[in-house]
PDB file of C-alpha atoms in Angstrom:
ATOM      1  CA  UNK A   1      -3.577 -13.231 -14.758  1.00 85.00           C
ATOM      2  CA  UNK A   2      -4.159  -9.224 -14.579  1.00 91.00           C
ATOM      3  CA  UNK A   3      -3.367  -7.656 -11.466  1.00 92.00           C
ATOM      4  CA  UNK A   4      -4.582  -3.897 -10.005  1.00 92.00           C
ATOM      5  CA  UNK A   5      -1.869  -1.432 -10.284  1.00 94.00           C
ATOM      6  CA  UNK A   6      -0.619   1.806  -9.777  1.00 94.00           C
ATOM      7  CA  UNK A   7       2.374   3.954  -9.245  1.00 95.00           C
ATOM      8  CA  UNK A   8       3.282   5.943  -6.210  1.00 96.00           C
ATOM      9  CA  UNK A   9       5.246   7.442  -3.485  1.00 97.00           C
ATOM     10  CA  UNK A  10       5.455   5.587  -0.473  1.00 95.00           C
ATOM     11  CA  UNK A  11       5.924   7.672   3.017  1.00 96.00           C
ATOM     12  CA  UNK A  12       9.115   7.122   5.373  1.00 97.00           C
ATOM     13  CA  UNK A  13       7.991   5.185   8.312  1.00 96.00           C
ATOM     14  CA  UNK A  14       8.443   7.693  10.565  1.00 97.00           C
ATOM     15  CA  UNK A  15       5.972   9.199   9.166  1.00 97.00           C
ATOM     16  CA  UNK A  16       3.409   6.284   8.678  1.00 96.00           C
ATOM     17  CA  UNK A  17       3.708   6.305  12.103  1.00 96.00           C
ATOM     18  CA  UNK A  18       3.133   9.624  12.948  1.00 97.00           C
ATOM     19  CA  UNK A  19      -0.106   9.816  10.759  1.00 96.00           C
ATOM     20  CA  UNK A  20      -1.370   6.866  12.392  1.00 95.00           C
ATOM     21  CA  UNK A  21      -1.284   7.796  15.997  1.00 95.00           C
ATOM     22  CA  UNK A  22      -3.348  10.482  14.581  1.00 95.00           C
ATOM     23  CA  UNK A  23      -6.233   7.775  13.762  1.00 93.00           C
ATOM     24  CA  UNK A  24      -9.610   8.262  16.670  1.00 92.00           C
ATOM     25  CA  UNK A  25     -10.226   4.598  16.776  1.00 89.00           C
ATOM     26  CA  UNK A  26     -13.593   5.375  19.063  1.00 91.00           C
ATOM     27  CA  UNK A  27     -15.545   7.360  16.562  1.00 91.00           C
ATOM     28  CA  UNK A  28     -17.469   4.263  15.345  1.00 89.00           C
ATOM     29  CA  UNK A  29     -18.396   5.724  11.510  1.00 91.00           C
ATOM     30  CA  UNK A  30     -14.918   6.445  10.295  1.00 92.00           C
ATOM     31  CA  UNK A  31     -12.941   3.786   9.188  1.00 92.00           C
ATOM     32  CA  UNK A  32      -9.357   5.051   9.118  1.00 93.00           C
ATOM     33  CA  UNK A  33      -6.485   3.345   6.898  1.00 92.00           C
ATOM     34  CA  UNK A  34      -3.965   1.216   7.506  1.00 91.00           C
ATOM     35  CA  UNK A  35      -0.862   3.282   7.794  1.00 94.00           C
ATOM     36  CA  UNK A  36       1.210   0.889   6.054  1.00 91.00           C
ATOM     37  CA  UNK A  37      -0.912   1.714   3.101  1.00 91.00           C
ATOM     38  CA  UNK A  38      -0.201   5.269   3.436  1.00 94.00           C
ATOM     39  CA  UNK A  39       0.747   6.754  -0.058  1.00 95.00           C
ATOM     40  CA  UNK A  40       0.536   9.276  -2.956  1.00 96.00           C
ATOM     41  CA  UNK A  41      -1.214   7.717  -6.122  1.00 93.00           C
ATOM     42  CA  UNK A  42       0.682   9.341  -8.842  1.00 94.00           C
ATOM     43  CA  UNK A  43      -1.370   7.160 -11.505  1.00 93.00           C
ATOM     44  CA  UNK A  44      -3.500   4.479 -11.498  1.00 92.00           C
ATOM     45  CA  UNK A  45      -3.274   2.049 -13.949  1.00 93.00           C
ATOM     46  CA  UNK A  46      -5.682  -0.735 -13.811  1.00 91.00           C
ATOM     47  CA  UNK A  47      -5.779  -4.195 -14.373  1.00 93.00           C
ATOM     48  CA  UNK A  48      -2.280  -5.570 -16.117  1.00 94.00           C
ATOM     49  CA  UNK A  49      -0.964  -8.746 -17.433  1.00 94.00           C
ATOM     50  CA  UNK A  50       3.105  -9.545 -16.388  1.00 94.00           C
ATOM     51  CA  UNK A  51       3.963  -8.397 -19.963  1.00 95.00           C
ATOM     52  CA  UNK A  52       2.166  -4.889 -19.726  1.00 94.00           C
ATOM     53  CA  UNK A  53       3.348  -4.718 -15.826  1.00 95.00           C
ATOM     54  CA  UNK A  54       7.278  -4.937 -17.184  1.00 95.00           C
ATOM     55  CA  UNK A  55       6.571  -2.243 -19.834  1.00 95.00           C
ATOM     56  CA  UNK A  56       5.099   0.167 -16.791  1.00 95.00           C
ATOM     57  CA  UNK A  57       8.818  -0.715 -15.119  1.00 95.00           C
ATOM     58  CA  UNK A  58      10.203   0.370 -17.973  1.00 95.00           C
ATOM     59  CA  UNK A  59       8.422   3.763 -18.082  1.00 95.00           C
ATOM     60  CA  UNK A  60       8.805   4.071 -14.270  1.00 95.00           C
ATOM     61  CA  UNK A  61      12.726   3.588 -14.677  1.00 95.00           C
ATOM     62  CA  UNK A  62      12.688   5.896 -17.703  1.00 95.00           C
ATOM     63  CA  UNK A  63      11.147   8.886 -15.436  1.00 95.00           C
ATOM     64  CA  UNK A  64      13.169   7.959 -12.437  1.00 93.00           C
ATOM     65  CA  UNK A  65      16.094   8.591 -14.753  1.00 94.00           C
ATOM     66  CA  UNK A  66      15.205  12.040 -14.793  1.00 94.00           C
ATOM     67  CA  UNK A  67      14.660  13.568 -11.610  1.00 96.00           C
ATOM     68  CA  UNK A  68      16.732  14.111  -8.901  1.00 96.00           C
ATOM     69  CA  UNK A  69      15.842  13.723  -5.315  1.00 97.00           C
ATOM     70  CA  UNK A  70      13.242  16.729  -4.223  1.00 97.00           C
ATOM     71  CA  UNK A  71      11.038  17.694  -0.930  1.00 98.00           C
ATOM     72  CA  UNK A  72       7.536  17.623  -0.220  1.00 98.00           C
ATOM     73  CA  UNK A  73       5.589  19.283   2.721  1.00 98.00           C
ATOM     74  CA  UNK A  74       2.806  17.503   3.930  1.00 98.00           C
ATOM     75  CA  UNK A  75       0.917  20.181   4.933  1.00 96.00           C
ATOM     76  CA  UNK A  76      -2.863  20.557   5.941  1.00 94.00           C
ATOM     77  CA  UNK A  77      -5.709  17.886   6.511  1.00 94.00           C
ATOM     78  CA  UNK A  78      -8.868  18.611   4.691  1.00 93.00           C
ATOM     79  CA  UNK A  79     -12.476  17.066   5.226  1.00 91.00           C
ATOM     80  CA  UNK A  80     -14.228  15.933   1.634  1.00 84.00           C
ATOM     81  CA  UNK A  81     -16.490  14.530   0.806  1.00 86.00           C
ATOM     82  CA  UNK A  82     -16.816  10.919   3.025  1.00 90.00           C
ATOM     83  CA  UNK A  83     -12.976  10.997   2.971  1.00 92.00           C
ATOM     84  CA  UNK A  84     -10.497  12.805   5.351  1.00 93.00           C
ATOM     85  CA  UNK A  85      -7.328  13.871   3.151  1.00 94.00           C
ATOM     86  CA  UNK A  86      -3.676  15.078   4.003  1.00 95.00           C
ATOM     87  CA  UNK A  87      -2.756  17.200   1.374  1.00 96.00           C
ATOM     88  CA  UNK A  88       0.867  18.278   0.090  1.00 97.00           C
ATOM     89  CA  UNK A  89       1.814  21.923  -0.177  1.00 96.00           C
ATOM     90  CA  UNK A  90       2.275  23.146  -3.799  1.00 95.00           C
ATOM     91  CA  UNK A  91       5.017  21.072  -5.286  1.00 96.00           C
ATOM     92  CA  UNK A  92       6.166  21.727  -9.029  1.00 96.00           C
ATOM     93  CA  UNK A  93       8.299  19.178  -8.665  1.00 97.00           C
ATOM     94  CA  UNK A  94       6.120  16.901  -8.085  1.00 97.00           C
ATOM     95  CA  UNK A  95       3.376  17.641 -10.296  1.00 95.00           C
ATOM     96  CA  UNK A  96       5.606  17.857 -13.399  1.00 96.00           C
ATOM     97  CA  UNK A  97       6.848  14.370 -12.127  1.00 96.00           C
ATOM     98  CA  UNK A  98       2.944  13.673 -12.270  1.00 95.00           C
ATOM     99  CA  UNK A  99       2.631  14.890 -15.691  1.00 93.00           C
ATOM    100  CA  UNK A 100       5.507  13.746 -17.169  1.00 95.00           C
ATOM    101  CA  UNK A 101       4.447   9.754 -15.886  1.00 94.00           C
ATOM    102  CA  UNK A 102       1.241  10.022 -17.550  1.00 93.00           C
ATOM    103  CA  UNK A 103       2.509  11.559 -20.871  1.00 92.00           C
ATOM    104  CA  UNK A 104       4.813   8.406 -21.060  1.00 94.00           C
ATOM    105  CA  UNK A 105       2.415   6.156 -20.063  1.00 93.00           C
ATOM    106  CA  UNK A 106      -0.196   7.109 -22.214  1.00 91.00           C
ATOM    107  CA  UNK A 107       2.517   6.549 -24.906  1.00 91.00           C
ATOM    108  CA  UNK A 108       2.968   2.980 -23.798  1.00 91.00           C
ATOM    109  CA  UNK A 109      -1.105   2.849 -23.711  1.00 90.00           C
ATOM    110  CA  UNK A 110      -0.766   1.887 -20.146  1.00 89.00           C
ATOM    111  CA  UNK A 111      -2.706   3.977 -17.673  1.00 77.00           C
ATOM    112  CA  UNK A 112      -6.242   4.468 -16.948  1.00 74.00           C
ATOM    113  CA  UNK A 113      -7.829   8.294 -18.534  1.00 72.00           C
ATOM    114  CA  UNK A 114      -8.287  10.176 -15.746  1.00 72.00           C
ATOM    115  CA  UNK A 115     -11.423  12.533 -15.639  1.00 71.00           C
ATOM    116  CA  UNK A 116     -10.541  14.989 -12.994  1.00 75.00           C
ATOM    117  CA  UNK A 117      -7.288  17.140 -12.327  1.00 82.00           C
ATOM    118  CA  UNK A 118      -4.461  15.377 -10.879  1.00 86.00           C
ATOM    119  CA  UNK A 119      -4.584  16.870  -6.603  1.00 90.00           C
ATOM    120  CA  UNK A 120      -2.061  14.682  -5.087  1.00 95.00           C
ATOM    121  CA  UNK A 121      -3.031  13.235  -1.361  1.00 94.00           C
ATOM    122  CA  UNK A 122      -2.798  10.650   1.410  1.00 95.00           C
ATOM    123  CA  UNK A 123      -6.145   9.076   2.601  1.00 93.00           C
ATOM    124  CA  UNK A 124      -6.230   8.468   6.087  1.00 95.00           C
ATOM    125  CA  UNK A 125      -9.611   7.719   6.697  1.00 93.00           C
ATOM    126  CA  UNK A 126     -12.868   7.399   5.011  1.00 91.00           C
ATOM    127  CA  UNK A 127     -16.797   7.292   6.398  1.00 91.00           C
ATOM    128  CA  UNK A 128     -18.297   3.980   7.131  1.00 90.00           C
ATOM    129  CA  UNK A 129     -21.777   5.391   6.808  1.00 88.00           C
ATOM    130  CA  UNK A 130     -21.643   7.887   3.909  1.00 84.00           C
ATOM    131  CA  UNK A 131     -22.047  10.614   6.246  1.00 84.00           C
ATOM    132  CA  UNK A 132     -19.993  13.956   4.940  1.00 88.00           C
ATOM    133  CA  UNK A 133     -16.465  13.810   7.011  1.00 87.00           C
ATOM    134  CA  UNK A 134     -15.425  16.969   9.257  1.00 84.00           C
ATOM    135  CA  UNK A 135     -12.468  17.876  10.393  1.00 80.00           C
ATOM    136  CA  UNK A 136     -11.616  15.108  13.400  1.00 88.00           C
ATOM    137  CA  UNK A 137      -7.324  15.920  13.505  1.00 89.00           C
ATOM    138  CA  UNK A 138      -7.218  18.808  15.875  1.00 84.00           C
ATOM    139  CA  UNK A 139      -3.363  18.881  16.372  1.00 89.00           C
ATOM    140  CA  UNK A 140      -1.157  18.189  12.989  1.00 94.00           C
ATOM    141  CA  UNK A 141       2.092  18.909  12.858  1.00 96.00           C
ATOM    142  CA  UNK A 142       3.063  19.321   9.094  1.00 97.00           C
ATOM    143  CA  UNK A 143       5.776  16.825   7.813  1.00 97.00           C
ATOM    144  CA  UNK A 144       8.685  16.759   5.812  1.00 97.00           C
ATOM    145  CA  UNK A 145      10.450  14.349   3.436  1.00 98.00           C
ATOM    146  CA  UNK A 146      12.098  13.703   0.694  1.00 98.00           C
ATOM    147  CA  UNK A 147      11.099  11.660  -2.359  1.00 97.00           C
ATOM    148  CA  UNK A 148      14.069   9.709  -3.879  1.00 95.00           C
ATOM    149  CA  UNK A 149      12.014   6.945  -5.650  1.00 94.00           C
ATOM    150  CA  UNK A 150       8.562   6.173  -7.512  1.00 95.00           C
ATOM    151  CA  UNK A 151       6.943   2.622  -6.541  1.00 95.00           C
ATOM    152  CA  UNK A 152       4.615   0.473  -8.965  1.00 95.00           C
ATOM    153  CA  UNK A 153       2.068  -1.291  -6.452  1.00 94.00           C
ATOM    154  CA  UNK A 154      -0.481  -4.049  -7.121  1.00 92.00           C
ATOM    155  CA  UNK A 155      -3.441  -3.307  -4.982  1.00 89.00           C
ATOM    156  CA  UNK A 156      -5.900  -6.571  -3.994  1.00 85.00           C
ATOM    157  CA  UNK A 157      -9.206  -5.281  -2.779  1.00 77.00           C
ATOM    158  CA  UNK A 158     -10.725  -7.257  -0.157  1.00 72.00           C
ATOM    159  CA  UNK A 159     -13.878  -6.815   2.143  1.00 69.00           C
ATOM    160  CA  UNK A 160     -11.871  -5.106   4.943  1.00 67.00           C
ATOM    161  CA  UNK A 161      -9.595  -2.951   2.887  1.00 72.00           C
ATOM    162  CA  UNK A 162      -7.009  -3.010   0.298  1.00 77.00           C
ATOM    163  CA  UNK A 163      -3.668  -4.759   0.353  1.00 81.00           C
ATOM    164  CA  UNK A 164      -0.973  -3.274  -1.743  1.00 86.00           C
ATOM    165  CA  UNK A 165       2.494  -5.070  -2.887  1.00 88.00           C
ATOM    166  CA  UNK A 166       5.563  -3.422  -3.824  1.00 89.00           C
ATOM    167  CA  UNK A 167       6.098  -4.852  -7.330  1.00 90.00           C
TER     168      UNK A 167
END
């Protein structure tokens, strides 16, 4: 049985938190994320058997091997499109972390091809109508942490939303 995956860094809880408090339940066309779910995508890689999911852990421990802890800045929220995004400040670190993953995964043939630029970002909350988001966060306080591991997720998508497991 195949199973949706990708790889990612999770948030600190803390965190989660924070962002979520930031949610405006009573606007009735924005449907705003479960903060559990709260993540960056560093690459998404489909549907997978068991056997092509244990090669992927391979890859991910392979990278891992490689960096040392490093910081990222969560630093601005930006309206687009029907989605409202927090985006990182620039991070080498992190996109070379990016880049290296998908190198090495496109190696293993693992990995879905990828047709626009890699911008890293949390979604916190997406239209329910289609309607262009705006700017609904008036008071964000940027936030700090530091990344000391990669995850591999399987994501179900249901009706509601999606559910993701740490594999």
């Amino acid at each position: 049985m195949e199973k949706r995956i990708f790889v990612s860094i999770d948030l600190p809880p803390p965190i989660r938190e924070y962002l979520g408090s930031l949610a405006k339940p009573d606007i009735y066309w924005i449907k705003w994320a479960n903060p559990k779910n709260f993540h960056i995508t560093l690459n998404f890689l489909g549907n997978l058997n068991d056997a092509r999911i244990a090669e992927a852990r391979g890859v991910l421990a392979e990278i891992a091997a490689v960096y040392k802890p490093f910081p990222v800045k969560l630093e601005k929220i930006e309206a687009s499109r029907d989605m409202l995004w927090l985006l990182p400040q620039k991070n080498e670190i992190l996109e070379q972390l990016q880049d290296d993953l998908k190198d090495k995964l496109k190696s293993a043939r693992l990995g879905k091809r990828e047709r626009r630029s890699y911008m890293p970002h949390i979604m916190l909350a997406r239209s329910k109508t289609g309607r262009h988001m705006r700017p609904v966060i008036e008071h964000f306080e940027p936030q700090e942490f530091t990344v000391d591991r990669i995850n591999l997720y399987e994501s179900e998508l249901t009706p509601g939303n999606a559910t993701h497991r740490l594999i």
